[in-house]
Coordinates of C-alpha atoms in Angstrom, one line a residue:
Chain A
M15 CA -11.0 30.7 -15.4
T16 CA -10.0 27.1 -16.0
R17 CA -8.2 24.9 -13.5
T18 CA -7.4 21.2 -13.4
F19 CA -7.9 19.4 -10.1
T20 CA -6.7 16.0 -9.0
C21 CA -9.7 14.6 -7.0
I22 CA -8.6 13.1 -3.7
I23 CA -11.9 11.5 -2.7
C24 CA -10.8 8.0 -3.9
P25 CA -7.7 6.3 -5.3
N26 CA -8.9 6.8 -8.9
G27 CA -7.5 10.3 -8.6
C28 CA -9.6 11.7 -11.5
E29 CA -8.2 14.7 -13.3
I30 CA -11.1 17.2 -13.3
T31 CA -11.1 20.4 -15.2
A32 CA -13.4 23.1 -14.0
Q33 CA -14.4 26.4 -15.6
Y34 CA -15.4 29.0 -13.0
E35 CA -15.8 32.6 -12.1
G36 CA -15.1 33.3 -8.5
T37 CA -17.1 30.7 -6.7
R38 CA -19.6 30.1 -9.6
V39 CA -18.8 26.9 -11.4
D40 CA -19.8 26.9 -15.1
A41 CA -18.5 23.5 -16.3
I42 CA -16.9 20.4 -14.9
E43 CA -15.2 17.8 -17.0
G44 CA -13.3 14.5 -16.3
A45 CA -15.0 13.3 -13.1
T46 CA -16.0 9.6 -13.4
C47 CA -18.5 9.9 -10.5
P48 CA -20.7 12.6 -8.9
K49 CA -18.4 13.0 -5.9
G50 CA -15.7 14.5 -8.2
A51 CA -17.9 17.5 -9.1
D52 CA -18.8 18.0 -5.4
Y53 CA -15.1 17.8 -4.6
V54 CA -14.2 20.6 -7.1
R55 CA -17.1 22.8 -5.9
Q56 CA -15.9 22.4 -2.3
E57 CA -12.3 23.1 -3.3
L58 CA -13.3 26.3 -5.0
T59 CA -15.4 27.6 -2.1
D60 CA -14.1 26.0 1.1
P61 CA -11.3 23.4 0.8
R62 CA -11.4 20.9 3.6
R63 CA -9.2 18.0 4.7
N64 CA -9.2 15.4 7.4
I65 CA -6.0 14.9 9.4
A66 CA -4.5 12.0 11.3
T67 CA -1.9 12.2 14.0
S68 CA -1.1 10.5 17.3
I69 CA -1.4 11.5 20.9
L70 CA 0.3 10.3 24.1
V71 CA -1.2 7.4 26.0
E72 CA -0.4 6.6 29.6
G73 CA -0.2 3.0 30.9
G74 CA -0.5 1.4 27.5
E75 CA 1.4 -1.2 25.6
L76 CA 2.4 1.6 23.2
P77 CA 3.5 5.2 24.0
L78 CA 1.2 6.6 21.4
V79 CA -2.3 6.1 20.0
S80 CA -3.5 7.2 16.6
V81 CA -6.3 9.7 16.2
R82 CA -8.2 11.4 13.3
L83 CA -11.1 13.7 12.8
D84 CA -14.6 12.4 12.2
K85 CA -15.1 15.0 9.5
P86 CA -12.9 17.3 7.5
I87 CA -12.0 20.8 8.6
P88 CA -11.0 23.9 6.6
K89 CA -7.5 23.5 5.2
K90 CA -6.4 26.8 6.7
D91 CA -7.1 25.5 10.2
I92 CA -5.0 22.3 9.9
F93 CA -2.0 23.6 12.0
R94 CA -4.3 25.2 14.6
V95 CA -6.0 21.9 15.0
M96 CA -2.7 20.0 15.2
E97 CA -1.7 22.3 18.1
A98 CA -4.9 21.5 20.0
I99 CA -4.5 17.8 19.4
N100 CA -0.9 17.9 20.5
Q101 CA -2.1 18.9 24.0
L102 CA -4.1 15.7 24.4
K103 CA -3.2 12.7 26.5
V104 CA -5.3 9.6 27.3
T105 CA -5.1 6.7 29.6
A106 CA -5.1 3.1 28.3
P107 CA -7.0 1.1 27.3
T108 CA -8.2 3.1 24.3
V109 CA -11.1 2.0 22.0
I110 CA -11.6 2.8 18.3
G111 CA -14.2 5.6 17.9
Q112 CA -13.7 7.0 21.4
V113 CA -14.0 10.8 21.3
V114 CA -11.0 12.5 23.0
L115 CA -11.8 16.1 22.0
P116 CA -15.2 17.1 20.8
D117 CA -15.7 20.0 18.5
V118 CA -12.0 20.8 18.0
C119 CA -11.3 24.5 17.8
G120 CA -15.1 25.1 17.4
L121 CA -14.9 23.6 13.9
G122 CA -17.6 21.0 14.4
A123 CA -15.3 18.0 14.1
N124 CA -14.4 15.5 16.9
V125 CA -11.0 14.0 17.5
I126 CA -11.5 10.3 17.7
I127 CA -9.2 7.4 18.6
T128 CA -8.4 5.0 15.7
K129 CA -6.5 2.2 17.6
N130 CA -7.2 -0.1 20.4
V131 CA -4.3 0.2 22.8
A132 CA -4.4 -2.4 25.6
A133 CA -3.4 -1.4 29.2
L134 CA -0.1 -2.8 30.4
Chain B
M13 CA 11.2 -33.0 15.7
N14 CA 7.5 -33.6 15.7
V15 CA 5.6 -32.1 12.8
E16 CA 2.3 -30.5 13.7
R17 CA -0.3 -30.8 11.0
H18 CA -3.1 -28.4 10.0
Q19 CA -5.5 -28.1 7.1
A20 CA -4.3 -24.6 6.3
V21 CA -1.4 -22.7 7.6
V22 CA -1.3 -19.0 6.9
V23 CA 2.1 -17.3 7.0
G24 CA 1.7 -13.7 8.1
G25 CA -1.1 -12.0 10.0
G26 CA -1.4 -8.8 8.1
P27 CA -4.3 -7.7 6.0
A28 CA -3.8 -10.5 3.4
G29 CA -3.3 -13.3 5.9
L30 CA -6.2 -12.2 8.1
A31 CA -8.6 -12.0 5.2
A32 CA -7.5 -15.4 3.8
A33 CA -7.8 -17.1 7.2
I34 CA -11.3 -15.6 7.8
Q35 CA -12.5 -16.6 4.3
L36 CA -11.1 -20.1 4.7
R37 CA -13.1 -20.6 7.9
E38 CA -16.2 -19.1 6.2
K39 CA -15.8 -21.5 3.4
G40 CA -15.9 -24.4 5.8
I41 CA -12.2 -25.1 6.5
D42 CA -12.1 -25.6 10.3
D43 CA -8.5 -26.1 11.0
V44 CA -6.8 -22.8 10.0
V45 CA -3.8 -21.4 11.9
I46 CA -2.0 -18.0 11.4
L47 CA 1.7 -17.6 12.1
E48 CA 2.7 -14.0 12.9
R49 CA 6.1 -12.6 13.5
E50 CA 5.0 -9.6 15.5
H51 CA 3.3 -9.5 18.9
R52 CA -0.1 -8.5 17.3
T53 CA -1.8 -9.2 14.1
G54 CA -2.7 -6.4 11.6
G55 CA 0.6 -6.1 9.9
I56 CA 1.9 -2.8 8.6
L57 CA -1.5 -1.1 9.0
R58 CA -0.6 -0.5 12.7
Q59 CA 1.6 2.4 11.6
C60 CA -0.5 3.6 8.6
I61 CA -2.6 6.1 10.7
H62 CA -3.7 8.3 7.8
D63 CA -7.1 7.7 6.3
G64 CA -8.2 6.5 2.9
F65 CA -8.4 2.8 3.6
G66 CA -11.6 0.8 3.1
L67 CA -13.4 2.7 0.4
T68 CA -13.6 -0.3 -1.9
R69 CA -13.9 -3.0 0.8
F70 CA -16.2 -1.2 3.3
G71 CA -17.5 1.8 1.4
E72 CA -16.1 4.2 4.0
T73 CA -12.7 5.9 4.6
L74 CA -10.8 4.5 7.6
S75 CA -7.3 4.8 9.1
G76 CA -5.1 1.7 8.8
P77 CA -5.5 0.6 12.4
E78 CA -9.3 0.8 12.1
Y79 CA -9.3 -1.2 8.8
A80 CA -7.1 -3.9 10.4
Q81 CA -9.2 -4.1 13.5
R82 CA -12.3 -5.2 11.5
F83 CA -10.4 -8.3 10.4
V84 CA -8.7 -8.8 13.8
D85 CA -12.1 -8.8 15.4
R86 CA -13.6 -11.2 12.9
A87 CA -10.7 -13.6 13.3
E88 CA -11.2 -13.5 17.0
E89 CA -15.0 -14.1 16.7
L90 CA -14.2 -17.1 14.6
G91 CA -11.6 -18.3 17.2
I92 CA -8.8 -18.6 14.6
P93 CA -5.7 -19.6 16.4
C94 CA -2.9 -17.1 15.9
L95 CA 0.7 -17.9 16.9
T96 CA 2.2 -14.5 17.4
D97 CA 5.9 -13.7 18.1
T98 CA 6.5 -16.6 15.7
T99 CA 8.8 -16.2 12.8
V100 CA 8.7 -18.6 9.9
L101 CA 12.3 -19.4 8.8
T102 CA 11.8 -21.8 5.9
L103 CA 9.3 -23.4 3.6
E104 CA 9.9 -26.7 2.0
A105 CA 8.3 -28.1 -1.1
D106 CA 6.2 -30.6 1.0
R107 CA 4.6 -27.6 2.7
T108 CA 6.5 -28.0 5.9
L109 CA 7.4 -24.8 7.7
T110 CA 10.1 -24.3 10.3
A111 CA 9.1 -21.5 12.7
S112 CA 10.8 -19.9 15.7
G113 CA 8.6 -18.7 18.5
P114 CA 8.3 -18.4 22.3
A115 CA 8.2 -22.2 22.7
G116 CA 11.3 -22.6 20.6
L117 CA 11.6 -24.1 17.2
R118 CA 8.7 -26.0 15.7
K119 CA 7.8 -27.7 12.4
I120 CA 4.3 -27.2 11.0
Q121 CA 2.9 -28.7 7.9
G122 CA -0.2 -27.6 6.1
D123 CA -2.4 -29.5 3.6
A124 CA -2.4 -25.9 2.2
V125 CA 0.1 -23.3 3.0
I126 CA -0.9 -19.7 2.3
L127 CA 1.9 -17.2 1.8
T128 CA 0.9 -13.7 2.9
M129 CA 4.1 -12.2 4.2
G130 CA 3.7 -8.8 2.5
C131 CA 6.7 -6.8 1.2
R132 CA 9.7 -4.8 2.5
E133 CA 11.3 -1.5 1.5
R134 CA 14.3 -1.0 -0.8
T135 CA 17.1 0.5 1.2
R136 CA 20.1 2.8 0.5
G137 CA 22.2 -0.3 0.1
A138 CA 20.0 -1.5 -2.8
L139 CA 20.5 1.9 -4.5
A140 CA 24.3 2.1 -3.8
I141 CA 24.2 5.8 -3.1
P142 CA 27.9 6.9 -2.6
G143 CA 29.1 9.1 0.3
S144 CA 29.5 8.7 4.1
R145 CA 27.3 6.7 6.3
P146 CA 25.9 9.1 8.9
A147 CA 22.8 8.8 11.1
G148 CA 19.7 10.4 9.7
I149 CA 18.9 8.1 6.7
Y150 CA 15.7 6.1 7.0
T151 CA 13.4 4.3 4.8
A152 CA 9.9 5.9 4.8
G153 CA 8.4 3.0 6.7
V154 CA 11.0 3.1 9.4
A155 CA 10.4 6.8 9.9
Q156 CA 6.7 6.1 10.0
E157 CA 7.2 3.5 12.7
Y158 CA 9.4 5.8 14.8
I159 CA 7.0 8.7 14.5
N160 CA 3.6 7.0 14.7
L161 CA 4.4 4.1 17.1
R162 CA 7.5 5.0 19.2
N163 CA 7.1 8.8 19.7
L164 CA 10.5 9.4 18.2
M165 CA 10.9 12.4 15.8
V166 CA 13.4 11.5 13.1
G167 CA 14.6 15.0 12.1
R168 CA 13.8 18.6 11.3
E169 CA 15.2 19.4 7.8
V170 CA 14.1 16.7 5.5
V171 CA 14.8 15.6 2.0
I172 CA 12.8 12.7 0.5
L173 CA 14.3 10.5 -2.3
G174 CA 11.6 8.7 -4.3
S175 CA 8.0 9.5 -4.7
G176 CA 6.5 6.2 -3.5
D177 CA 3.2 6.6 -1.6
I178 CA 4.7 6.0 1.8
G179 CA 7.3 8.8 1.2
L180 CA 4.5 11.1 0.2
I181 CA 2.4 10.2 3.2
M182 CA 5.5 10.8 5.4
A183 CA 6.2 14.2 3.8
R184 CA 2.8 15.3 5.1
R185 CA 3.1 13.6 8.4
M186 CA 6.5 15.2 9.2
T187 CA 5.2 18.6 8.1
L188 CA 2.3 18.2 10.5
E189 CA 4.8 17.3 13.3
G190 CA 6.8 20.5 12.6
A191 CA 9.6 19.3 10.3
H192 CA 10.5 21.2 7.2
V193 CA 10.3 19.0 4.1
K194 CA 12.5 20.6 1.6
G195 CA 11.6 18.5 -1.4
V196 CA 10.9 15.2 -2.9
Y197 CA 13.3 14.0 -5.6
E198 CA 12.3 11.3 -8.1
V199 CA 14.6 9.6 -10.6
Q200 CA 11.8 8.8 -13.0
P201 CA 10.3 11.4 -15.2
Y202 CA 6.9 10.7 -13.5
P203 CA 5.8 10.2 -9.9
S204 CA 5.7 6.6 -8.6
G205 CA 2.9 7.4 -6.0
L206 CA -0.8 8.0 -6.6
P207 CA -1.9 11.3 -8.0
R208 CA -4.2 11.9 -4.9
N209 CA -1.2 11.6 -2.6
I210 CA 0.8 14.1 -4.7
E211 CA -2.1 16.4 -4.3
Q212 CA -3.0 16.0 -0.6
C213 CA 0.5 15.3 0.8
L214 CA 2.8 17.6 -1.3
N215 CA 0.7 20.3 -3.1
D216 CA -1.4 21.0 0.1
Y217 CA 1.8 21.8 2.0
N218 CA 3.7 23.4 -0.9
I219 CA 6.4 20.7 -0.9
P220 CA 8.1 20.7 -4.3
L221 CA 8.4 17.5 -6.4
H222 CA 11.5 17.3 -8.6
L223 CA 11.2 14.7 -11.3
S224 CA 14.3 13.2 -13.1
H225 CA 16.5 14.0 -10.1
T226 CA 18.3 11.8 -7.6
V227 CA 20.7 11.9 -4.7
T228 CA 24.3 11.5 -5.9
D229 CA 26.3 12.1 -2.7
I230 CA 25.7 12.1 1.1
H231 CA 27.5 14.4 3.5
G232 CA 28.2 14.4 7.2
R233 CA 30.1 12.2 9.6
E234 CA 28.0 11.5 12.8
R235 CA 24.8 13.0 11.6
L236 CA 23.6 13.7 8.0
E237 CA 24.5 17.4 7.0
G238 CA 23.4 17.4 3.4
V239 CA 22.9 15.6 0.2
T240 CA 24.0 16.3 -3.4
I241 CA 21.2 16.3 -5.8
S242 CA 21.7 15.8 -9.6
Q243 CA 19.5 15.9 -12.5
V244 CA 19.4 12.6 -14.5
D245 CA 19.2 11.9 -18.3
E246 CA 16.7 9.5 -19.9
H247 CA 18.9 6.6 -18.9
F248 CA 18.9 7.7 -15.3
R249 CA 22.5 8.8 -15.5
P250 CA 23.4 11.9 -13.4
I251 CA 24.1 14.9 -15.7
P252 CA 27.5 16.4 -14.8
G253 CA 27.3 20.1 -13.9
T254 CA 23.7 19.8 -12.5
E255 CA 24.9 19.0 -8.9
E256 CA 23.4 21.0 -6.2
R257 CA 23.9 20.7 -2.4
V258 CA 20.8 20.6 -0.2
D259 CA 21.4 20.9 3.5
C260 CA 19.4 18.5 5.6
D261 CA 19.6 16.4 8.8
T262 CA 17.3 13.7 7.5
L263 CA 17.0 11.7 4.2
I264 CA 13.9 9.6 3.8
L265 CA 14.0 6.9 1.1
S266 CA 10.8 5.9 -0.6
V267 CA 12.3 4.0 -3.5
G268 CA 10.2 0.9 -3.9
L269 CA 8.8 -2.2 -2.2
I270 CA 9.8 -5.8 -2.8
P271 CA 7.8 -8.9 -2.0
A272 CA 9.2 -10.5 1.1
G273 CA 9.1 -14.1 0.0
D274 CA 12.6 -15.1 1.3
I275 CA 11.3 -18.1 3.4
A276 CA 10.5 -19.9 0.1
N277 CA 14.1 -19.6 -1.2
G278 CA 15.3 -23.2 -1.6
S279 CA 11.8 -24.6 -1.7
G280 CA 11.7 -24.7 -5.5
L281 CA 9.0 -22.0 -5.6
A282 CA 9.2 -20.3 -9.0
V283 CA 9.5 -16.5 -8.8
D284 CA 8.6 -14.0 -11.5
G285 CA 11.5 -11.6 -12.1
R286 CA 9.1 -8.8 -13.0
T287 CA 7.0 -8.9 -9.8
K288 CA 9.6 -10.5 -7.5
G289 CA 6.7 -12.6 -6.3
A290 CA 5.6 -16.1 -7.1
F291 CA 4.3 -17.3 -10.4
V292 CA 0.6 -18.1 -9.7
D293 CA -2.4 -19.5 -11.6
E294 CA -5.9 -18.1 -11.5
H295 CA -6.4 -19.8 -8.1
Y296 CA -3.3 -18.0 -6.7
Q297 CA -1.6 -21.4 -6.5
T298 CA 2.1 -21.4 -7.0
N299 CA 4.1 -24.1 -8.9
L300 CA 4.3 -26.0 -5.6
P301 CA 1.0 -27.9 -5.2
G302 CA -1.0 -26.6 -2.2
V303 CA 1.1 -23.5 -1.8
F304 CA -0.8 -20.3 -2.4
S305 CA 0.3 -16.7 -2.5
A306 CA -1.6 -13.4 -2.5
G307 CA -1.2 -9.7 -1.4
N308 CA 2.0 -7.8 -1.4
V309 CA 4.2 -10.9 -1.3
L310 CA 2.7 -11.8 -4.7
H311 CA 2.9 -8.4 -6.3
V312 CA 3.0 -5.0 -4.6
H313 CA -0.4 -3.3 -4.4
D314 CA -1.3 0.4 -4.1
L315 CA -4.3 -0.2 -1.8
V316 CA -5.0 -2.6 1.0
D317 CA -8.6 -3.0 -0.1
F318 CA -7.3 -5.0 -3.1
V319 CA -4.9 -7.0 -0.9
S320 CA -7.9 -8.1 1.1
L321 CA -10.0 -8.9 -1.9
E322 CA -7.2 -10.9 -3.5
A323 CA -6.6 -12.9 -0.3
E324 CA -10.3 -13.7 -0.1
A325 CA -10.2 -15.0 -3.7
L326 CA -7.2 -17.1 -2.8
A327 CA -9.0 -18.5 0.2
A328 CA -12.0 -19.5 -1.9
A329 CA -9.7 -21.4 -4.3
A330 CA -7.6 -22.9 -1.4
A331 CA -10.8 -24.1 0.3
E332 CA -11.9 -25.9 -2.9
Y333 CA -8.4 -27.4 -3.2
L334 CA -8.7 -28.7 0.4
K335 CA -12.1 -30.2 -0.2
Q336 CA -11.5 -31.7 -3.7
G337 CA -7.8 -32.5 -3.3
S338 CA -6.9 -30.6 -6.5
L339 CA -7.9 -27.7 -8.7
P340 CA -8.4 -27.5 -12.5
P341 CA -5.0 -27.5 -14.3
C342 CA -3.9 -24.1 -15.7
P343 CA -1.8 -24.8 -18.8
L344 CA -2.5 -21.5 -20.6
E345 CA 0.0 -18.6 -20.1
V346 CA -1.0 -15.0 -19.6
K347 CA 1.6 -12.9 -21.3
A348 CA 2.5 -9.2 -20.7
G349 CA 2.3 -7.6 -24.1
K350 CA 2.9 -4.1 -25.3
N351 CA 3.4 -1.5 -22.5
V352 CA 2.5 -4.0 -19.8
G353 CA 5.0 -4.4 -17.0
H354 CA 3.6 -7.6 -15.5
V355 CA 0.4 -9.6 -15.1
I356 CA -1.2 -11.6 -12.3
P357 CA -2.1 -14.5 -12.7
Q358 CA 0.6 -15.8 -15.1
R359 CA -1.3 -19.0 -15.9
I360 CA -5.0 -19.8 -16.3
S361 CA -7.3 -22.8 -17.0
G362 CA -9.3 -21.2 -19.8
K363 CA -12.4 -22.7 -18.2
R364 CA -13.1 -20.2 -15.5
G365 CA -13.3 -16.5 -15.2
F366 CA -10.5 -14.8 -13.3
T367 CA -9.3 -11.4 -12.0
L368 CA -6.5 -9.9 -14.1
S369 CA -4.1 -7.5 -12.4
L370 CA -1.5 -5.5 -14.3
R371 CA 0.6 -2.4 -14.3
V372 CA 1.6 -0.4 -17.4
R373 CA 5.3 0.5 -18.0
Q374 CA 4.9 4.2 -18.4
P375 CA 2.2 6.9 -18.0
M376 CA -0.2 7.1 -20.9
K377 CA -3.4 9.0 -21.7
K378 CA -6.5 7.7 -23.5
V379 CA -5.5 4.1 -23.7
T380 CA -7.2 0.9 -24.8
L381 CA -6.4 -2.3 -22.9
T382 CA -6.9 -5.5 -24.9
V383 CA -6.7 -9.2 -23.9
T384 CA -6.3 -11.5 -26.9
Q385 CA -6.4 -15.3 -27.4
N386 CA -5.7 -17.1 -30.6
G387 CA -5.8 -13.8 -32.5
R388 CA -9.3 -13.0 -31.1
E389 CA -10.2 -10.2 -28.7
V390 CA -11.3 -11.6 -25.3
L391 CA -11.7 -8.2 -23.7
R392 CA -11.3 -4.5 -24.7
R393 CA -11.5 -1.6 -22.2
K394 CA -10.8 2.1 -22.6
F395 CA -9.2 4.2 -19.8
P396 CA -8.8 8.0 -19.8
K397 CA -5.3 7.4 -18.3
A398 CA -3.0 4.6 -17.2
L399 CA -0.1 5.1 -14.8
P400 CA 2.6 2.8 -13.5
A401 CA 1.5 4.0 -10.0
E402 CA -2.0 2.6 -10.4
M403 CA -2.6 -1.1 -10.7
I404 CA -5.3 -2.0 -13.1
Q405 CA -7.7 -4.9 -12.2
L406 CA -10.5 -6.3 -14.2
A407 CA -12.6 -9.4 -14.4
V408 CA -12.2 -11.7 -17.4
A409 CA -15.4 -13.7 -17.9
A410 CA -15.2 -17.5 -18.5
E411 CA -17.6 -17.4 -21.5
K412 CA -15.1 -15.3 -23.4
L413 CA -12.2 -17.8 -23.0
E414 CA -11.2 -20.8 -25.1
T415 CA -9.6 -23.8 -23.4
T416 CA -6.5 -23.7 -25.6
G417 CA -4.2 -20.8 -26.6
D418 CA -2.2 -18.4 -24.5
L419 CA -3.5 -14.9 -23.6
E420 CA -1.8 -11.6 -24.3
V421 CA -2.5 -8.4 -22.5
S422 CA -1.6 -5.1 -24.2
V423 CA -2.2 -1.4 -23.5
E424 CA -2.0 1.1 -26.4

């Protein structure tokens, strides 16, 4: 089978065409760097994404603080992870990199703070 | 009114202004001050919580706030004074700024003034969409601020007009927050956002993208109830008979960004009608001596990494200007040739290398970019594709240039 992918690893957004059978990749064309081929292999076997959202913060100069995952999770688990993140609440001040939920849904990724929110 | 004087005054504490101020200090300019309208520096990155920032500048993928914090921290380490809650109202040709802040009105003059005010979004008014004026119509950036900073959800059934990157990012963001994004409608026959955002923000969530379509009517009195969508012809005129009503409570506009250079109106600053930003030379100096411009106020970028890099290049030149009192004259014009929408810089010296930025007019595959001078090729580069959504940047080496003769940039 042949499928064309838009690589999302960097802003170049290479169009990569792959020939494959099931999870066996026979040929990859169009990637301008090695990461493109890795991306396509990952997409064909186990597509993963990072997600970013925000959670409530108490006593801060803003009502919300942004968070993301420190590594990508399977695409199919995105909404399950969003549900888990939506339960979270932190107290100001917050610091970039602070782990608010380790190993979210047992997927091996941590939910980390991405903004310094000062306490009021 | 007393006029405060500084070596360098930076207008705007977003990614461009912070990078410029830091670089000026690192180049030995001690008296640098930043004027920032908001309560904190960092600019629009405060609400860009998605990742993908920093790949070029830092070699890793960060969220917007994390990217900004690196510059905020460095500016603090260097002790760069930053007047926040301070809005610059006007710039005059003698580099005097009038600013309104917590201490009232003040006048500040810089030996160099650095314009890094960023850009703003086009609105419904700019498009002149007919219909009623209910609540529920937002620009993508406003929706992003409400959702990401203020904990306010803007709506549940969403239509997005325009395929700019912020609209695509918001399609995904609203989907994650439980909204139903019914579709993205783009008047052009091609998307205006980056291909990776089409992939990871729309395709990942099965959000349809309708090209050559636009909103031709708006329905609802108090709150938006629906929009009429029409297909358009090659001149962007709605095709009668293609109207279709789509029920929604929210319309998000992602229909373009415009450099926010208003403070310079009346200063005599020359503006390029194509970029809506200043005309600059290879030093990012405008036609007003000592006034420099970079980042999204100069021309709208796709990526903050290139905003930072451009502002740093500006700062290197501005530091030289402050130390030497002048920069080499730039009499040669850089012209946008075939298929090129605009170029930055518009003028060069012909004696130094420079960074050329441009956008193509329409999507093309397997293209060759050429820069010519006096009928001779200065540079030739092949690209597998060229899209209006992707700014092209490349270095032009000094050795290849002659000191007379305009340059022309073409893509075929």
